[in-house]
Short mmCIF file of C-alpha atoms in Angstrom, two decimals:
data_model
loop_
_atom_site.label_atom_id
_atom_site.label_comp_id
_atom_site.label_asym_id
_atom_site.label_seq_id
_atom_site.Cartn_x
_atom_site.Cartn_y
_atom_site.Cartn_z
CA MET T 1274 30.54 9.00 12.75
CA SER T 1275 26.72 8.85 11.66
CA GLN T 1276 26.11 7.35 7.66
CA TRP T 1277 24.40 11.01 6.91
CA VAL T 1278 27.48 12.73 7.80
CA VAL T 1279 29.48 9.90 5.53
CA LEU T 1280 27.09 10.48 3.12
CA LEU T 1281 27.16 14.51 2.84
CA ILE T 1282 31.29 14.13 2.92
CA ALA T 1283 31.14 12.16 0.19
CA MET T 1284 28.74 13.72 -2.15
CA ALA T 1285 31.00 17.20 -1.49
CA ALA T 1286 34.15 15.38 -2.35
CA VAL T 1287 32.61 14.48 -5.49
CA CYS T 1288 31.69 17.71 -6.04
CA ALA T 1289 34.76 19.30 -5.33
CA VAL T 1290 36.70 16.81 -7.25
CA VAL T 1291 34.23 17.06 -10.38
CA ILE T 1292 34.38 21.50 -10.55
CA THR T 1293 38.29 21.89 -10.11
CA VAL T 1294 38.61 19.37 -12.59
CA VAL T 1295 36.56 20.80 -14.81
CA VAL T 1296 38.31 24.44 -13.32
CA LEU T 1297 41.74 23.16 -14.64
CA ARG T 1298 40.83 21.63 -17.56
CA GLN T 1299 39.36 25.29 -18.51
CA ARG T 1300 42.78 27.35 -17.78
CA ARG T 1301 44.88 24.95 -20.45
CA ILE T 1302 42.17 25.05 -23.29
CA ALA T 1303 44.14 26.88 -25.96
CA GLU T 1304 42.66 29.87 -27.55
CA ASP T 1305 42.53 28.70 -30.83
CA ASP T 1306 40.12 25.92 -29.24
CA ASP T 1307 36.86 25.35 -31.30
CA PRO T 1308 34.55 24.38 -28.37
CA SER T 1309 31.67 23.78 -31.84
CA GLN T 1310 33.68 20.75 -32.58
CA THR T 1311 32.72 19.58 -29.19
CA PRO T 1312 29.41 17.34 -29.10
CA ASP T 1313 26.70 19.12 -26.53
CA VAL T 1314 26.63 17.09 -23.13
CA ILE T 1315 24.07 18.87 -21.58
CA GLU T 1316 21.30 16.85 -23.04
CA TYR T 1317 22.90 13.78 -22.95
CA MET T 1318 23.66 14.51 -19.23
CA VAL T 1319 19.58 15.26 -18.38
CA MET T 1320 18.92 11.88 -20.15
CA MET T 1321 21.30 9.69 -18.20
CA ILE T 1322 19.65 11.44 -14.85
CA GLY T 1323 16.32 10.59 -16.04
CA VAL T 1324 17.33 7.23 -16.87
CA ILE T 1325 18.86 6.67 -13.61
CA TYR T 1326 16.59 8.16 -11.44
CA ALA T 1327 13.29 6.11 -13.56
CA ILE T 1328 15.64 3.30 -12.53
CA VAL T 1329 16.03 4.35 -9.03
CA LEU T 1330 12.09 4.77 -8.74
CA GLY T 1331 11.35 1.21 -10.24
CA LEU T 1332 13.72 -0.29 -7.87
CA ALA T 1333 11.86 1.25 -4.89
CA ILE T 1334 8.01 0.75 -6.08
CA ALA T 1335 9.06 -3.20 -6.56
CA GLY T 1336 10.33 -3.18 -2.99
CA VAL T 1337 7.27 -1.58 -1.11
CA TRP T 1338 5.24 -3.83 -3.73
CA GLU T 1339 7.17 -7.11 -2.08
CA GLY T 1340 6.67 -5.69 1.17
CA ARG T 1341 3.21 -4.90 0.46
CA GLY T 1342 2.65 -8.81 -1.16
CA GLY T 1343 4.11 -10.10 2.26
CA ALA T 1344 2.50 -8.43 4.40
CA GLN T 1345 -0.63 -10.01 2.67
CA THR T 1346 0.78 -13.66 2.64
CA ASP T 1347 0.95 -13.11 6.71
CA VAL T 1348 -1.94 -12.22 7.34
CA LEU T 1349 -3.46 -14.79 5.32
CA ALA T 1350 -1.54 -17.30 6.96
CA GLU T 1351 -2.61 -16.29 10.17
CA ALA T 1352 -6.22 -16.88 9.88
CA GLN T 1353 -5.52 -19.45 7.57
CA ALA T 1354 -3.95 -21.61 10.81
CA LEU T 1355 -6.68 -19.42 12.91
CA HIS T 1356 -9.54 -21.14 10.72
CA GLU T 1357 -7.60 -24.77 10.75
CA VAL T 1358 -8.03 -24.21 15.35
CA LYS T 1359 -11.34 -23.93 14.97
CA ALA T 1360 -12.10 -26.61 12.61
CA ARG T 1361 -9.77 -29.47 14.17
CA VAL T 1362 -10.98 -28.65 17.63
CA GLN T 1363 -14.02 -30.41 16.68
CA VAL T 1364 -13.51 -33.93 17.67
CA TYR T 1365 -12.79 -31.77 21.31
CA PRO T 1366 -15.79 -31.95 24.48
CA ALA T 1367 -18.34 -29.84 23.66
CA ASP T 1368 -16.95 -27.22 26.58
CA VAL T 1369 -13.65 -26.95 25.73
CA ARG T 1370 -14.51 -27.27 21.94
CA ASP T 1371 -16.45 -23.95 22.40
CA ARG T 1372 -14.14 -22.53 25.06
CA ILE T 1373 -10.80 -22.60 22.01
CA ARG T 1374 -13.88 -21.69 19.39
CA ALA T 1375 -14.68 -18.24 21.55
CA ASP T 1376 -11.39 -17.45 22.16
CA VAL T 1377 -9.86 -17.55 18.29
CA ASP T 1378 -13.30 -15.49 17.22
CA ALA T 1379 -12.62 -12.88 20.06
CA TYR T 1380 -8.98 -12.77 18.43
CA ALA T 1381 -9.74 -12.62 14.96
CA ALA T 1382 -12.68 -9.58 15.95
CA PHE T 1383 -10.06 -7.27 18.28
CA VAL T 1384 -7.87 -7.56 15.47
CA ALA T 1385 -10.34 -6.67 13.16
CA ASP T 1386 -11.52 -4.10 14.90
CA LYS T 1387 -8.89 -2.72 16.90
CA GLU T 1388 -5.57 -3.80 15.89
CA TRP T 1389 -5.43 -2.67 12.38
CA SER T 1390 -5.53 1.20 13.08
CA TYR T 1391 -3.41 0.02 16.23
CA MET T 1392 -0.45 -0.48 13.73
CA ARG T 1393 -1.24 1.91 11.96
CA ASP T 1394 -0.87 4.40 14.23
CA HIS T 1395 1.94 2.64 16.45
CA GLY T 1396 3.98 0.49 13.27
CA GLU T 1397 3.97 -1.94 15.65
CA LEU T 1398 1.36 -5.13 17.33
CA SER T 1399 -0.42 -3.97 19.78
CA PRO T 1400 -0.29 -5.60 23.99
CA ARG T 1401 -3.67 -6.83 23.97
CA GLY T 1402 -4.10 -9.26 20.24
CA THR T 1403 -0.87 -10.61 22.25
CA GLN T 1404 -2.74 -11.16 25.30
CA LEU T 1405 -6.11 -12.92 23.44
CA LEU T 1406 -4.00 -15.04 21.28
CA ASP T 1407 -1.47 -16.24 24.61
CA ARG T 1408 -4.93 -17.40 25.66
CA VAL T 1409 -6.32 -19.34 22.83
CA ARG T 1410 -2.21 -21.07 23.21
CA THR T 1411 -3.21 -21.78 27.07
CA ASP T 1412 -6.82 -23.63 26.13
CA VAL T 1413 -5.01 -25.47 23.76
CA THR T 1414 -1.73 -26.36 25.71
CA GLN T 1415 -3.63 -27.04 28.53
CA PHE T 1416 -6.50 -29.79 27.50
CA ALA T 1417 -5.68 -33.44 27.94
CA PRO T 1418 -7.07 -35.80 25.72
CA LYS T 1419 -9.31 -38.46 26.32
CA SER T 1420 -10.85 -40.21 23.55
CA ASP T 1421 -8.04 -41.43 20.34
CA LEU T 1422 -9.21 -39.02 18.24
CA ALA T 1423 -8.82 -35.97 20.29
CA ALA T 1424 -5.24 -36.98 20.91
CA GLN T 1425 -5.09 -37.51 17.05
CA ALA T 1426 -6.09 -33.70 16.85
CA TYR T 1427 -4.01 -32.86 19.44
CA GLN T 1428 -0.90 -32.01 18.19
CA PRO T 1429 -1.56 -30.66 14.61
CA VAL T 1430 -3.80 -28.08 16.38
CA VAL T 1431 -1.01 -26.84 18.70
CA ASP T 1432 1.43 -26.82 15.63
CA GLU T 1433 -1.40 -24.27 13.91
CA VAL T 1434 -1.57 -22.42 17.24
CA ALA T 1435 2.11 -21.78 16.60
CA ALA T 1436 1.79 -21.24 12.84
CA ALA T 1437 -0.47 -18.98 13.97
CA ASP T 1438 1.70 -17.00 16.73
CA MET T 1439 4.71 -16.67 13.24
CA ALA T 1440 2.85 -15.56 10.98
CA ARG T 1441 1.65 -12.44 13.55
CA ALA T 1442 5.00 -11.74 14.10
CA SER T 1443 5.41 -11.36 10.98
CA ARG T 1444 2.97 -9.48 10.58
CA GLY T 1445 4.39 -6.42 12.88
CA SER T 1446 7.76 -6.60 11.65
CA SER T 1447 5.48 -4.83 8.18
CA ALA T 1448 3.66 -2.85 10.69
CA GLY T 1449 5.72 0.12 10.36
CA ALA T 1450 7.25 1.81 7.91
CA THR T 1451 10.49 0.14 6.66
CA MET T 1452 11.58 2.48 3.54
CA PRO T 1453 14.95 3.70 5.51
CA GLY T 1454 15.69 7.71 5.53
CA VAL T 1455 18.51 7.83 3.65
CA VAL T 1456 16.44 6.01 0.65
CA TRP T 1457 13.87 8.94 1.05
CA PHE T 1458 16.52 11.33 1.36
CA GLY T 1459 17.99 9.99 -2.80
CA LEU T 1460 14.39 10.00 -4.01
CA ILE T 1461 13.52 12.79 -2.88
CA THR T 1462 16.35 14.84 -3.94
CA GLY T 1463 15.97 12.87 -7.62
CA ALA T 1464 13.04 14.47 -7.99
CA LEU T 1465 13.88 18.05 -7.47
CA VAL T 1466 17.27 17.39 -9.74
CA THR T 1467 15.03 15.66 -11.92
CA VAL T 1468 12.33 18.12 -12.16
CA GLY T 1469 14.66 21.29 -12.16
CA LEU T 1470 17.07 20.29 -15.43
CA ILE T 1471 13.35 20.62 -17.19
CA PHE T 1472 14.75 24.69 -16.71
CA THR T 1473 18.50 23.50 -18.23
CA LEU T 1474 16.38 22.60 -21.20
CA GLN T 1475 15.36 26.70 -22.29
CA ILE T 1476 11.70 25.62 -21.80
CA ARG T 1477 9.58 28.15 -23.52
CA ARG T 1478 6.06 28.75 -22.70
CA SER T 1479 4.41 27.33 -25.38
CA ALA T 1480 0.88 25.19 -24.26
CA LYS T 1481 2.72 21.71 -25.13
CA GLU T 1482 6.34 22.15 -23.20
CA LEU T 1483 4.57 23.79 -20.27
CA LEU T 1484 1.71 20.97 -20.58
CA LEU T 1485 4.40 18.31 -20.82
CA ALA T 1486 6.64 19.70 -18.02
CA GLY T 1487 3.57 20.03 -15.81
CA LEU T 1488 2.59 16.02 -16.64
CA PHE T 1489 6.07 15.47 -16.20
CA SER T 1490 6.15 16.84 -12.63
CA ALA T 1491 2.65 15.12 -11.67
CA LEU T 1492 4.06 12.01 -12.61
CA ILE T 1493 7.16 11.80 -10.59
CA ALA T 1494 4.73 13.62 -7.71
CA PHE T 1495 2.33 10.18 -8.35
CA LEU T 1496 5.33 7.90 -7.68
CA LEU T 1497 6.79 9.67 -4.76
CA PHE T 1498 2.99 8.86 -2.89
CA LEU T 1499 2.66 5.63 -4.55
CA ILE T 1500 6.00 4.86 -2.74
CA TRP T 1501 4.69 6.11 0.40
CA ASP T 1502 1.84 5.03 0.27
CA LEU T 1503 2.89 1.10 -0.32
CA ASP T 1504 5.41 1.58 1.89
CA ALA T 1505 3.11 1.18 4.76
CA PRO T 1506 1.33 -1.47 4.47
CA PHE T 1507 -1.15 -1.51 7.00
CA GLY T 1508 -2.01 1.81 6.72
CA SER T 1509 -4.54 3.72 4.25
CA GLY T 1510 -4.84 3.56 0.62
CA LEU T 1511 -3.97 0.11 -0.64
CA ALA T 1512 -3.44 -1.20 3.07
CA VAL T 1513 -4.21 -4.89 3.34
CA SER T 1514 -7.36 -5.79 4.96
CA ALA T 1515 -8.33 -7.38 7.98
CA ASP T 1516 -11.34 -8.98 6.10
CA VAL T 1517 -10.00 -12.31 6.55
CA PHE T 1518 -10.14 -12.08 10.00
CA ARG T 1519 -14.10 -10.79 9.68
CA GLN T 1520 -14.90 -13.84 8.70
CA LEU T 1521 -13.23 -16.47 10.79
CA VAL T 1522 -15.97 -14.51 13.55
#
C-alpha cells in the first residue's frame, strides 16, 4: 500500500470520526440547552489553523534554504579543491603542469557553461563533466614524481582531486528538487484551507477587508513560490551561481 493511499485513508477516517462524534453529541443535547453559553469556536479554529500552517511554511522555507546553503558550500568546496590542484602542480614539470591545468580549466569551463543548465533541465550531473574530471584524475595519478618537491606535492594534489570529486557528488545530489510530493500536497492543501477559512468569517466587501484578504492570499502565494524556487538550488531565480568556476579559468 502506497503512502498516498495510507494518507487518504487516515484523513478520511479522522474526518469521519469527528463528524460522527459531533452528530451523536448533537442528538443528545437537551431541548433547554442554551448555545449562547458556549464559546464560539470558529475564530479559534481559524486562528489555530493559521498558526499551524504558518509553522509548516516556516519549516519548509528553512529546509529549502538550508538545502540551498549546502549546495553553495559544495560548489565552493569543489572550486577551491580545483584551485588547489592548479596551485600545487607548480612544482611539476612544465609539460605535466600545463596539461593538468588545461584539463582543470576545461572541466571548470564546461561546468560553468554547460553543466549548470544540464542540472537545471535533468536534475542530475552530466556524463561529460564526469569524463572531464576523470581526465584530471588520470593526469594527476599517472604522474611519477622525479624530484623531492614533486614527490611532496603528489599526495596533496591527489587528495584535492578526491575532495573535488566528493564535492561534485554532493552537488549532484542537490541538483534536483528535494521536497517530497506529500509535503507539496500538504502545503497546497493547507493554503487552500487557510485562504478558504476567510469566508467563514463572513468577510464583507469593504475596501479594508478586501485589501487584507487579497494581501493575505498574495503572501501565501509568494511563500509557496519561494519554496518552489529554493527547492531547486541550480534552477533559476535564487539559484546557486557558477561564477566560482569561471574564475578558475
